[in-house]
Coordinates of C-alpha atoms and ligand atoms in Angstrom, one line a residue:
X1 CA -96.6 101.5 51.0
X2 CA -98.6 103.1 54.0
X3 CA -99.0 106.5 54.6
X4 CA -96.8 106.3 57.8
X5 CA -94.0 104.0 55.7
X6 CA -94.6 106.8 53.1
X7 CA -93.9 109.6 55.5
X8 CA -91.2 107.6 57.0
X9 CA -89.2 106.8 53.6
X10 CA -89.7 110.5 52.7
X11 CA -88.3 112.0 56.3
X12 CA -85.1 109.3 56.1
X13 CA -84.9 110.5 52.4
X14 CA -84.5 114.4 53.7
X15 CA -82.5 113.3 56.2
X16 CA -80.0 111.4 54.3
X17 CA -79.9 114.4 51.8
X18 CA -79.1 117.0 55.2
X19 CA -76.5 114.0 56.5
X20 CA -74.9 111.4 55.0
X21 CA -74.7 109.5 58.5
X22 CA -78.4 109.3 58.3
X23 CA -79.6 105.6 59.1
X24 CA -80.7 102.7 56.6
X25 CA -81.7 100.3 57.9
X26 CA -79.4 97.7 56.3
X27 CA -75.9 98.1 54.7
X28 CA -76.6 98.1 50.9
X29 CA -76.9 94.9 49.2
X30 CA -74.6 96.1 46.6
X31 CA -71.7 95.6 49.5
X32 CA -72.7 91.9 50.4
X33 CA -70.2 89.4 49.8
X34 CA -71.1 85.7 50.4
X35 CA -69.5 82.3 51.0
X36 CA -71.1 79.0 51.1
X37 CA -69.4 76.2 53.0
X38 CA -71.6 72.8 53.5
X39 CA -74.8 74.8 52.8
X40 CA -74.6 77.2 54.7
X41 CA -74.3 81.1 54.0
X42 CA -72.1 83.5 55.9
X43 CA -72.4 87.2 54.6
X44 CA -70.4 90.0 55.1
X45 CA -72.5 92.8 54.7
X46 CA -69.9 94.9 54.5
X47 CA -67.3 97.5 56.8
X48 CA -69.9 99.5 58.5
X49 CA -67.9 101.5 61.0
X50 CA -64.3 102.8 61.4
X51 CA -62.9 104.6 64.5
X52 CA -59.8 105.6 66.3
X53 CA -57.9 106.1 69.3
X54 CA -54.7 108.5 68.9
X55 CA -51.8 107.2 68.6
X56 CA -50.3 110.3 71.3
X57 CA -53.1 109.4 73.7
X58 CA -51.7 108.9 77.1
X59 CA -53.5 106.2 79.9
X60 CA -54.1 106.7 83.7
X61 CA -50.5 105.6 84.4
X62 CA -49.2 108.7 81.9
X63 CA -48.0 106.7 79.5
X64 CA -49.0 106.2 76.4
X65 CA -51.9 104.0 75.3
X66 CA -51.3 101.2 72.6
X67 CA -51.0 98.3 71.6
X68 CA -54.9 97.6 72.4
X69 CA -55.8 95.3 69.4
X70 CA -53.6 92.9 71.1
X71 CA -57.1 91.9 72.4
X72 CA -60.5 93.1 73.1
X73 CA -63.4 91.9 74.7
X74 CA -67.0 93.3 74.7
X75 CA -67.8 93.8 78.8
X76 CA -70.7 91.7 79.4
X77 CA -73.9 93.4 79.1
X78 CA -73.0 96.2 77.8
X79 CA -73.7 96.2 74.7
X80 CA -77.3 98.4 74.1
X81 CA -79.2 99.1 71.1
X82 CA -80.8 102.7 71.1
X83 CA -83.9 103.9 69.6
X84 CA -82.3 106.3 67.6
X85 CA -80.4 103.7 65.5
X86 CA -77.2 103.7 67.0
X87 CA -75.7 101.3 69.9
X88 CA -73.6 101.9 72.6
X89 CA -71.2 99.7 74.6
X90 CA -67.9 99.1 76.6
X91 CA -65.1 97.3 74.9
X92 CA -62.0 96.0 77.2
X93 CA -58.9 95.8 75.3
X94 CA -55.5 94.8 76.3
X95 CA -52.5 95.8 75.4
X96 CA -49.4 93.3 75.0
X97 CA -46.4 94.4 76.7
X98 CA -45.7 98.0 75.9
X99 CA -43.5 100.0 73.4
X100 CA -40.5 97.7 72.9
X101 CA -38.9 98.5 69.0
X102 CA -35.4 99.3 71.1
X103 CA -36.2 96.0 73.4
X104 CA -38.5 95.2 75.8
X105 CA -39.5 97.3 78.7
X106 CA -40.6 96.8 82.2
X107 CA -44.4 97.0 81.3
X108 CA -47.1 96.0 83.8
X109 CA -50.1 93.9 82.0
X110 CA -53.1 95.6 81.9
X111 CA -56.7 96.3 80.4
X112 CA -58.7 99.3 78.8
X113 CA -62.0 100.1 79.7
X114 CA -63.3 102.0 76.6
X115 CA -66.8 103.5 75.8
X116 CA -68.2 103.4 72.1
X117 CA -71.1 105.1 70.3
X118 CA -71.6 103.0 67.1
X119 CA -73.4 104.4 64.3
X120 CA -73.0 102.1 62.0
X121 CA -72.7 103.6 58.0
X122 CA -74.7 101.5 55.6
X123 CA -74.4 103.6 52.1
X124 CA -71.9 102.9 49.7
X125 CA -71.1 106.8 48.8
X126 CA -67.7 107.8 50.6
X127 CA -67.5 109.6 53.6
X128 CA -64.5 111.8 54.2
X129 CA -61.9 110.5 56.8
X130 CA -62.9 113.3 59.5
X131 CA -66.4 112.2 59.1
X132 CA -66.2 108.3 59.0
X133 CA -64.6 108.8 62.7
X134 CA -68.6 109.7 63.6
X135 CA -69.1 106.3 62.7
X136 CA -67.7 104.7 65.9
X137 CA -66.8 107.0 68.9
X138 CA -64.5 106.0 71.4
X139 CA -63.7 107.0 75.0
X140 CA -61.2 106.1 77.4
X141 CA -62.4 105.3 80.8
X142 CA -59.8 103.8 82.8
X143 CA -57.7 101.0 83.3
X144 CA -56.7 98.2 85.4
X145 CA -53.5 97.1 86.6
X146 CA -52.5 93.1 86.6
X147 CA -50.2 91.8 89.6
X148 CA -49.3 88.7 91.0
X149 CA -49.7 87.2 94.5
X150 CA -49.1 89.5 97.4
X151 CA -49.4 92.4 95.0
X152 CA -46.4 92.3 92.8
X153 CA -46.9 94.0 89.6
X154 CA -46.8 92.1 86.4
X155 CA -43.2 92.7 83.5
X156 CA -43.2 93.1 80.0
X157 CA -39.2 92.3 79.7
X158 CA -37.9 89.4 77.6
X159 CA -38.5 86.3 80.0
X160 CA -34.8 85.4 80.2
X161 CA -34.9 83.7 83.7
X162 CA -36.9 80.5 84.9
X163 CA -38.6 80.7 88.1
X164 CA -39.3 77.1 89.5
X165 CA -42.6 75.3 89.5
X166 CA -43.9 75.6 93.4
X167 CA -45.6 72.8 94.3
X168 CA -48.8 71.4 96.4
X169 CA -51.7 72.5 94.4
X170 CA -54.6 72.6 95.4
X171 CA -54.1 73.6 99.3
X172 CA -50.8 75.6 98.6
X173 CA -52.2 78.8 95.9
X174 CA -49.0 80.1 95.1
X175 CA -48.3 76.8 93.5
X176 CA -47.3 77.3 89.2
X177 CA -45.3 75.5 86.7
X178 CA -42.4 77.4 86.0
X179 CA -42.7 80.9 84.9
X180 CA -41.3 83.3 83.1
X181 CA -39.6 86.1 84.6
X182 CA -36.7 88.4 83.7
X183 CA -33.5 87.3 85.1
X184 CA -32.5 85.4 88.1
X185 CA -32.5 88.9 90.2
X186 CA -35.6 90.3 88.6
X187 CA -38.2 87.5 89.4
X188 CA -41.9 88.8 88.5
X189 CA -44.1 87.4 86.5
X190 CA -43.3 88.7 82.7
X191 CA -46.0 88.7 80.1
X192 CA -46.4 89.3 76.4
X193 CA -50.8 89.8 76.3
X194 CA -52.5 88.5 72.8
X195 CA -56.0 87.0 74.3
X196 CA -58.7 88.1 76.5
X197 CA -62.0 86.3 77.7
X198 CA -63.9 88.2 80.1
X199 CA -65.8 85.7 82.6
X200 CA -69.6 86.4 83.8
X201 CA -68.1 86.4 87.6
X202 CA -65.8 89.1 87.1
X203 CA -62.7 86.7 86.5
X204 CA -61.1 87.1 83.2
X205 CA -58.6 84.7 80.8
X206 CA -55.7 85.9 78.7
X207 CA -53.2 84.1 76.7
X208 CA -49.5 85.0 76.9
X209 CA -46.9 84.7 74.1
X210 CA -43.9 83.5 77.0
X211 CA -45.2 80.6 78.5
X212 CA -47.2 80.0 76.1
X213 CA -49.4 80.0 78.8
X214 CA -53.4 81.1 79.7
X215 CA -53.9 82.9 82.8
X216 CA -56.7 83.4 85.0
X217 CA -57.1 86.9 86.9
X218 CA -59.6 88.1 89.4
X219 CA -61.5 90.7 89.2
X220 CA -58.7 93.0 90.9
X221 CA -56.1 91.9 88.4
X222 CA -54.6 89.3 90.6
X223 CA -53.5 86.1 89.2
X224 CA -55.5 83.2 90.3
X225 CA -54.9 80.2 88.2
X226 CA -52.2 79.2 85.4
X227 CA -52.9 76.6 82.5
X228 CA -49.2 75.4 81.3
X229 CA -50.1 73.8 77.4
X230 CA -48.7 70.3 76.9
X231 CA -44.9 69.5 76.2
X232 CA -45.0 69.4 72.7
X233 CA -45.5 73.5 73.0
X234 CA -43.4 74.5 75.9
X235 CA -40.4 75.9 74.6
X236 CA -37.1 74.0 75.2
X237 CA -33.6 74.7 74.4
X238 CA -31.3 71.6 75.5
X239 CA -33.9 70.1 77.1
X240 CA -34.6 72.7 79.5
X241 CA -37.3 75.4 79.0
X242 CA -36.8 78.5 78.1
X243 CA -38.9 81.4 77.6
X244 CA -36.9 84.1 75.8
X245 CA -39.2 85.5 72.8
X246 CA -36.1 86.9 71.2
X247 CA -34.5 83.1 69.5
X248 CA -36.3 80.4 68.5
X249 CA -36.6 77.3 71.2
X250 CA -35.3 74.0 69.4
X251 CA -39.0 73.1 70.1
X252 CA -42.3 74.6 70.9
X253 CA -43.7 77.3 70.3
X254 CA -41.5 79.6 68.2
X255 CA -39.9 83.3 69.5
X256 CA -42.3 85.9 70.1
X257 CA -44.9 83.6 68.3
X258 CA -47.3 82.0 71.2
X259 CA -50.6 82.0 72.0
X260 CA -52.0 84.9 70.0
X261 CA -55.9 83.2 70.2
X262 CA -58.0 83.0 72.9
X263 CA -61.8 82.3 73.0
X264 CA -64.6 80.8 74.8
X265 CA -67.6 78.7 74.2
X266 CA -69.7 79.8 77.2
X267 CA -72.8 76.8 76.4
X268 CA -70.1 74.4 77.4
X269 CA -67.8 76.2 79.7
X270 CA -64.8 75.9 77.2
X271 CA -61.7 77.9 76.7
X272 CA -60.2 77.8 73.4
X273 CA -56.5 78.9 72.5
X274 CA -54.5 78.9 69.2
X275 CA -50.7 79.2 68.6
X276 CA -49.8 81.8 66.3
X277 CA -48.2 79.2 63.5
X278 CA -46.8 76.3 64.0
X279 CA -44.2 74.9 66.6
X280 CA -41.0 74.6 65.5
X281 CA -40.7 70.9 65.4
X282 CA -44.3 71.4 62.8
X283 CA -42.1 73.7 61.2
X284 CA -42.7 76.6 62.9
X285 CA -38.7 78.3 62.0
X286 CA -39.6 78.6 58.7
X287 CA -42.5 80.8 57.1
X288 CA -42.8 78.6 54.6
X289 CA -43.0 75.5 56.3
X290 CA -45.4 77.1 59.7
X291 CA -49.0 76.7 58.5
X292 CA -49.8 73.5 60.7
X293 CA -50.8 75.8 64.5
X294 CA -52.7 74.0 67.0
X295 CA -55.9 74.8 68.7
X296 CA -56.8 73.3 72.2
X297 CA -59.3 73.4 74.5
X298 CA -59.8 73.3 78.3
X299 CA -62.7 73.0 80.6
X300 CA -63.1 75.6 82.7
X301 CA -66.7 74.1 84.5
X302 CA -64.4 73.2 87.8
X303 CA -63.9 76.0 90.2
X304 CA -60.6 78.1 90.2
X305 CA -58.9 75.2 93.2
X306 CA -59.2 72.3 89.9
X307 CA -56.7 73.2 87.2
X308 CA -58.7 72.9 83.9
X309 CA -57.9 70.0 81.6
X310 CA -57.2 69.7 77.9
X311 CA -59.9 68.1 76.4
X312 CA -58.9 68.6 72.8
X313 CA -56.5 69.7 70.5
X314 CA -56.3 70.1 66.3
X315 CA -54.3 71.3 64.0
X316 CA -55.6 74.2 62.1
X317 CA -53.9 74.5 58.4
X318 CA -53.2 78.8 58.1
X319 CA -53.5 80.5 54.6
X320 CA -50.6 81.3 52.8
X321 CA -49.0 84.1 50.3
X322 CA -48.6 83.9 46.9
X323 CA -44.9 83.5 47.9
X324 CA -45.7 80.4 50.1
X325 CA -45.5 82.7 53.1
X326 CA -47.8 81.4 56.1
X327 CA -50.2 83.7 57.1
X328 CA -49.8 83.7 60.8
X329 CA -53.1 84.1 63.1
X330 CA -54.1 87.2 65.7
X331 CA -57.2 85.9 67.2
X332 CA -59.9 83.2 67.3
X333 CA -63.4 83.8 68.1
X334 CA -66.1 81.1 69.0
X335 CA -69.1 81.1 66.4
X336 CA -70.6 77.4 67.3
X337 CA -70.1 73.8 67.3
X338 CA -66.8 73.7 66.1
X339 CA -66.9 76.6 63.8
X340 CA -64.6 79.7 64.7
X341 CA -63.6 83.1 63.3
X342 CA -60.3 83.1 62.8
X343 CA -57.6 86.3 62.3
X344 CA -54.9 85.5 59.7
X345 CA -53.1 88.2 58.1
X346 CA -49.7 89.6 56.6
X347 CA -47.4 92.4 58.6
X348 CA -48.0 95.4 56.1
X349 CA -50.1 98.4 56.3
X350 CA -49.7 101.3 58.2
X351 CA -46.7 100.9 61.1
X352 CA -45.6 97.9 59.3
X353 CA -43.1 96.7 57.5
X354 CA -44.5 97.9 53.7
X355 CA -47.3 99.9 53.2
X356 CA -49.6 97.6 50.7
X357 CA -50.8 94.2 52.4
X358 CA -52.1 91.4 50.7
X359 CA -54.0 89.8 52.9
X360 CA -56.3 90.6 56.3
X361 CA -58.8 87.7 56.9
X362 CA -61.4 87.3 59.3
X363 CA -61.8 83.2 57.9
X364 CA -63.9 81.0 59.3
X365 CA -62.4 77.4 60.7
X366 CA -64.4 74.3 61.0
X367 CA -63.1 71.3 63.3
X368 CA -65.9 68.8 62.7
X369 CA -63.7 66.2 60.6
X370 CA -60.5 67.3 62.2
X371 CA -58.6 64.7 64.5
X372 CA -58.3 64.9 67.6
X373 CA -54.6 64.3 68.8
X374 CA -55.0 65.9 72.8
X375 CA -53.3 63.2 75.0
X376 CA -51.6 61.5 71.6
X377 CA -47.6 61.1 71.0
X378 CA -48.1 64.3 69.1
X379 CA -48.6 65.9 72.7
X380 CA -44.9 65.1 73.0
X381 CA -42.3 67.2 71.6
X382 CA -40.2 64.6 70.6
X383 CA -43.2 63.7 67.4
X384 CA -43.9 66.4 65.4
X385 CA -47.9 66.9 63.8
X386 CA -46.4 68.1 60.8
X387 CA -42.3 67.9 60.4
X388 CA -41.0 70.5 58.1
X389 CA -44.2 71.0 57.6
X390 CA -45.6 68.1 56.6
X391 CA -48.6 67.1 58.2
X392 CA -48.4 63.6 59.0
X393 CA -50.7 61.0 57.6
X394 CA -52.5 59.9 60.3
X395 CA -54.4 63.6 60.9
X396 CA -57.1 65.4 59.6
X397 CA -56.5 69.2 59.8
X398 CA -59.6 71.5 60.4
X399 CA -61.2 72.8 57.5
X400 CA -59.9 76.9 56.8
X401 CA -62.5 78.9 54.3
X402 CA -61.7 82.7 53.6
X403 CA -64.4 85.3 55.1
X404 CA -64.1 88.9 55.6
X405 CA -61.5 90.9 54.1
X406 CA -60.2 94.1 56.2
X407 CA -57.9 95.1 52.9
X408 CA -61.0 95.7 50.2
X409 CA -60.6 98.3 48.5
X410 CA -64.2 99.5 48.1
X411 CA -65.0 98.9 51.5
X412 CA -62.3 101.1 52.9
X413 CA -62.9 104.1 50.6
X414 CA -66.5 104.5 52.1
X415 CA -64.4 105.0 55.1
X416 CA -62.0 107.4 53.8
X417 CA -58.9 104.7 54.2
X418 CA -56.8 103.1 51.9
X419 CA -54.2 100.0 51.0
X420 CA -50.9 100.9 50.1
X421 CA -48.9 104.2 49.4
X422 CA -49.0 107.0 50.3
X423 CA -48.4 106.1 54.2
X424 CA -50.4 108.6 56.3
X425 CA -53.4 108.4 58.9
X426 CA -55.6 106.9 56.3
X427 CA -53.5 103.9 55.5
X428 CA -55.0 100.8 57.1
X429 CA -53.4 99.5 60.6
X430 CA -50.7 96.7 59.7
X431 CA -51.0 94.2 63.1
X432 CA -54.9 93.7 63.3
X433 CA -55.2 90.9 66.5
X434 CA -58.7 91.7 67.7
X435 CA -62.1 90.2 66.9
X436 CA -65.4 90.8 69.2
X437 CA -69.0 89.9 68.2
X438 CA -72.5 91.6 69.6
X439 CA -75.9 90.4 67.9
X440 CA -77.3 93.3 66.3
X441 CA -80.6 92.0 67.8
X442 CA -82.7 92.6 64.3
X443 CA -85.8 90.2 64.2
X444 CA -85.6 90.5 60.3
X445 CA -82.0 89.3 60.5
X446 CA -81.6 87.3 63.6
X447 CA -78.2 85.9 62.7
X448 CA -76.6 89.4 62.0
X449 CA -73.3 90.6 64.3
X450 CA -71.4 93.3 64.6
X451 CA -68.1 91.8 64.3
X452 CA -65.5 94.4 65.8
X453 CA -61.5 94.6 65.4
X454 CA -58.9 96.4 66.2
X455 CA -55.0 97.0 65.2
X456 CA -52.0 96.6 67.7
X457 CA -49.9 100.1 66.6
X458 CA -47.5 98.8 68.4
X459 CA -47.6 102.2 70.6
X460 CA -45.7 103.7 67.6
X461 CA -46.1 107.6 68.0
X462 CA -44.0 110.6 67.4
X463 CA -45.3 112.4 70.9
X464 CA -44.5 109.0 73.3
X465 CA -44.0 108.1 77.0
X466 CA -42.8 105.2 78.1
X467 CA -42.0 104.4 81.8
X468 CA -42.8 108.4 82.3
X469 CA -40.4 109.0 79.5
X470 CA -40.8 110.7 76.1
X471 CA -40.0 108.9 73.0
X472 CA -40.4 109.6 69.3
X473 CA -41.3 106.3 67.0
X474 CA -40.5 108.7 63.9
X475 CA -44.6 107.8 63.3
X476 CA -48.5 108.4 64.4
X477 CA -49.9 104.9 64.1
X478 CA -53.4 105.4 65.5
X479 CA -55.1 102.6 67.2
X480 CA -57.6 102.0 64.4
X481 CA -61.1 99.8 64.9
X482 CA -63.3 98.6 62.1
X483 CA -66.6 97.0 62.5
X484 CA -68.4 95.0 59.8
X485 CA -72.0 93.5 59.9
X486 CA -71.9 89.7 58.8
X487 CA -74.3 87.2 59.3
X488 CA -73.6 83.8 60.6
X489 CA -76.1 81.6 59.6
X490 CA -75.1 78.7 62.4
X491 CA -75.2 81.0 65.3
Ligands
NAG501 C1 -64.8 94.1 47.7 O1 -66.1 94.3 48.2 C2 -67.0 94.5 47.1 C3 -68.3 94.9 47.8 O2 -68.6 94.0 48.8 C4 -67.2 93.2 46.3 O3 -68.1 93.4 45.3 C5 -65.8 92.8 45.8 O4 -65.9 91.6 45.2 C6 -64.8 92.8 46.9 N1 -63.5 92.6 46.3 C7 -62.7 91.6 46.6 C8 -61.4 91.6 45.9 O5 -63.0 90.8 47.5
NAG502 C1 -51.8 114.6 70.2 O1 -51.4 115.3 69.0 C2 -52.3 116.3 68.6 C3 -51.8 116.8 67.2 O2 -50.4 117.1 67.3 C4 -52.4 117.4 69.6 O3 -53.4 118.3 69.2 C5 -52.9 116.7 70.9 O4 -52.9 117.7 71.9 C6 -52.0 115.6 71.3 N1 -52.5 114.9 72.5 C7 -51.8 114.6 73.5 C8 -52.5 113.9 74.6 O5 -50.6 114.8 73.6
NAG503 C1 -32.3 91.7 85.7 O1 -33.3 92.6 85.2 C2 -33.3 93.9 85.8 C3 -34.4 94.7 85.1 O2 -34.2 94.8 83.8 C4 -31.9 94.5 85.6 O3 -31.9 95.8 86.2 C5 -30.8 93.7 86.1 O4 -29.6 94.2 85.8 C6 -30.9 92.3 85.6 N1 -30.0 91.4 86.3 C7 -29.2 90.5 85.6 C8 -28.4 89.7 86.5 O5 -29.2 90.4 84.4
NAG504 C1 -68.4 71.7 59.1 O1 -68.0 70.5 58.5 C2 -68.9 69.5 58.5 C3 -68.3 68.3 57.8 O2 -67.1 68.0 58.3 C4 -70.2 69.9 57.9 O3 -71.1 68.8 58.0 C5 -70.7 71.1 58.5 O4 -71.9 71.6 57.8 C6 -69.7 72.2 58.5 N1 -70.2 73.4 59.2 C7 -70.1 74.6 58.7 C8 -70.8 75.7 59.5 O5 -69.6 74.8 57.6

């Protein structure tokens, strides 16, 4: 050791002794867990950050501000390492479609700009709750509104009505699919938000639980550009579509279970987007029988006048429970070459429907031997991929390899949380949908992230307002964020 590395070691040791926030400069090794797939090692490091929004905090609008897990996106170039050990940033998280336990409500879409100090906790003794909320400080900034053409706001309400496709695309730009709306009387756009991908021009992507569909907005929150998925996960009753998230479709993509993933592979100008669990012709009514979802991709090189094409499309094979349950996924995040972080996880925790979960997975899912059925019979929902479940013969499902648990344990008592009873403020979030990464930028560790999440509360809160009115959940479900620190040896 040098004198300076000796002085160093001996001022962080002081300093961890007056703080114990006081920076290492890795997460101990003690709190590394590793998984090899194909020879290569991805490492969680471990949780290293936990924050939270209230669960009483109100927006710009006045109402209140949840649901923000739904989706959230790092805004580009924002993300800053200081000299002092800690990084700052702006994360942009959208909500889905407002506080709807007693039905849906007339929500518009829209995004979160939120400011973060990160100062990421790498010793394994515990930190109180109070203090483990220095670890990653967030602040509302603002928020932007979504509309459609000529201004008209965006709904949240169940998509009982069918608007008719409008024709003429390219030269006529009001021309869609059909679209979800309301009712026959009430007629704007209705969306249910799970995915967000936040374009380097300002445009932005999010995937909708309705259509399924995948939207393109400007940089004003005005639709632009709509990607209808093929047949096979339109939802149709009778033959006719319909969007209604409330019953299941005869076939397509099951109720209030639709494109939960979205993602992007910017070295190819890619969009990726995932289906919750499988359709129901796959199986998708039963939660025993709905592991087989689909992943496609678009490309999104062409300028907003050329819709983007499907240019692939896999089935991904979700975890299950120990009672056969399907594990249904929250978000996908691009890694590389056909490796992804994927979100699969139970509905317990705190806000949920029990208090002790039994699985939270950030997994990692690896397309290279998968088949490729874009374009095939399968794209047709008359031929299931996987009928009652069954995966048919003639497909090769991507490979799905556990990664980073939210629900350890030891992890979340450095943090002051908890699994199970008793349920209070310190119980982990149920409905985690969320995943963002940001390169740490460590020479010694090039392939180290900050891999960031966040829980959907489902803007359950005893001190509410919805629509400007008050409402009582009988509940504070904070919005809750956890970062961990893996490294992802292919990226
Ligand atoms: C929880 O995390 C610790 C520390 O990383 C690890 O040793 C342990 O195996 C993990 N437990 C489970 C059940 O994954
Ligand atoms: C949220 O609740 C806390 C605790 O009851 C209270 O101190 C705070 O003022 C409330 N904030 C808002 C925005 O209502
Ligand atoms: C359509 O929806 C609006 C908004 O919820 C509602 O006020 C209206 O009564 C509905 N109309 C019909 C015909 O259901
Ligand atoms: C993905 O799977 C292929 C084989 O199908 C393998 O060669 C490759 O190493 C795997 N990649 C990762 C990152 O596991």
């Amino acid at each position: 050791m040098t004198r300076f590395a000796l002085l160093t070691a001996l001022v962080n040791a002081a300093a961890s002794l007056a703080s114990p926030l006081a920076a290492l400069a890795e997460p101990d090794p003690s709190l590394a867990f590793s998984v090899n797939v194909d020879g290569h090692t991805f490492i969680n490091k471990g949780l290293v950050a936990f924050g939270l929004i209230p669960s009483n905090f109100t927006d710009s609008t006045g109402n209140t501000l949840g649901g923000i897990g739904s989706a959230i996106a790092l805004s580009i170039g924002s993300f800053v390492a200081k000299s002092d050990g800690t990084f700052t940033g702006t994360i942009i998280a959208q909500p889905d479609r407002g506080f709807n336990v007693d039905g849906t409500i007339d929500y518009q879409g829209r995004q979160h700009e939120i400011d973060f100090v990160l100062n990421p906790y790498y010793s394994t003794a515990a930190l109180s709750f109070t203090q483990a909320q220095q670890t990653l400080q967030l602040q509302y900034k603002g928020s932007l509104l979504y509309t459609e053409r000529q201004g008209v706001r965006t709904s949240g309400l169940d998509a009982l009505g069918v608007r008719a496709a409008q024709s003429g695309f390219p030269s006529n730009p009001d021309s869609d699919p059909v679209m979800p709306i309301p009712n026959s009387t009430f007629t704007h756009l209705t969306l249910d938000l799970e995915g967000l991908v936040l374009n380097a021009d300002g445009t932005f992507w999010v995937s909708d639980e309705y259509g399924p569909y995948v939207y393109r907005f400007d940089s004003t929150g005005a639709l632009i550009q709509t990607i209808q998925p093929p047949d096979a996960i339109v939802p149709l009753i009778n033959g006719d579509v319909d969007f209604t998230s409330v019953d299941d479709p005869d076939t397509g993509r099951a109720g209030n279970k639709g494109f939960e993933c979205l993602t992007v592979d910017e070295s190819t100008n890619t969009l990726w987007v995932m289906l919750q669990s499988a359709t129901i012709q796959d199986g998708g009514n039963k939660k025993s029988n709905s592991r087989y979802t689909r992943l496609l991709s678009y490309d999104i090189s062409q300028p907003a006048t050329v819709r983007p094409a499907l240019t692939a499309e896999y089935v991904v094979p979700l975890p299950q429970d120990s009672n056969g349950d399907t594990l249904a996924s929250s978000e996908i995040s691009f890694v590389s070459e056909n490796l992804f972080l994927v979100l699969s996880r139970d509905t317990n925790g705190h806000g949920g429907d029990d208090t002790k979960s039994t699985y939270k997975g950030i997994d990692l899912v690896n397309i290279t031997s998968a088949t490729n059925i874009a374009g095939s019979s399968f794209d047709s929902h008359k031929n299931p991929v996987a009928k009652k479940g069954k995966l048919d013969k003639s497909v090769t499902p991507a490979v799905y390899t556990a990664f980073v648990s939210l629900i350890n344990s030891t992890q979340l008592a450095r943090f002051g949380l908890h699994n199970g009873d008793p349920s209070d403020a310190t119980l982990i979030d149920a409905k985690w949908e969320s995943i963002a990464l940001a390169p740490i930028g460590d020479a010694q560790n090039p392939h180290d992230f900050f891999l960031f999440t966040a829980a959907d509360n489902d803007f359950i809160t005893t001190q509410g307002i919805s629509q400007g009115q008050p409402y009582n959940a009988g509940l504070d479900n904070d919005n809750q964020f956890l970062v961990f620190r893996v490294t992802l040896p292919t990226r």
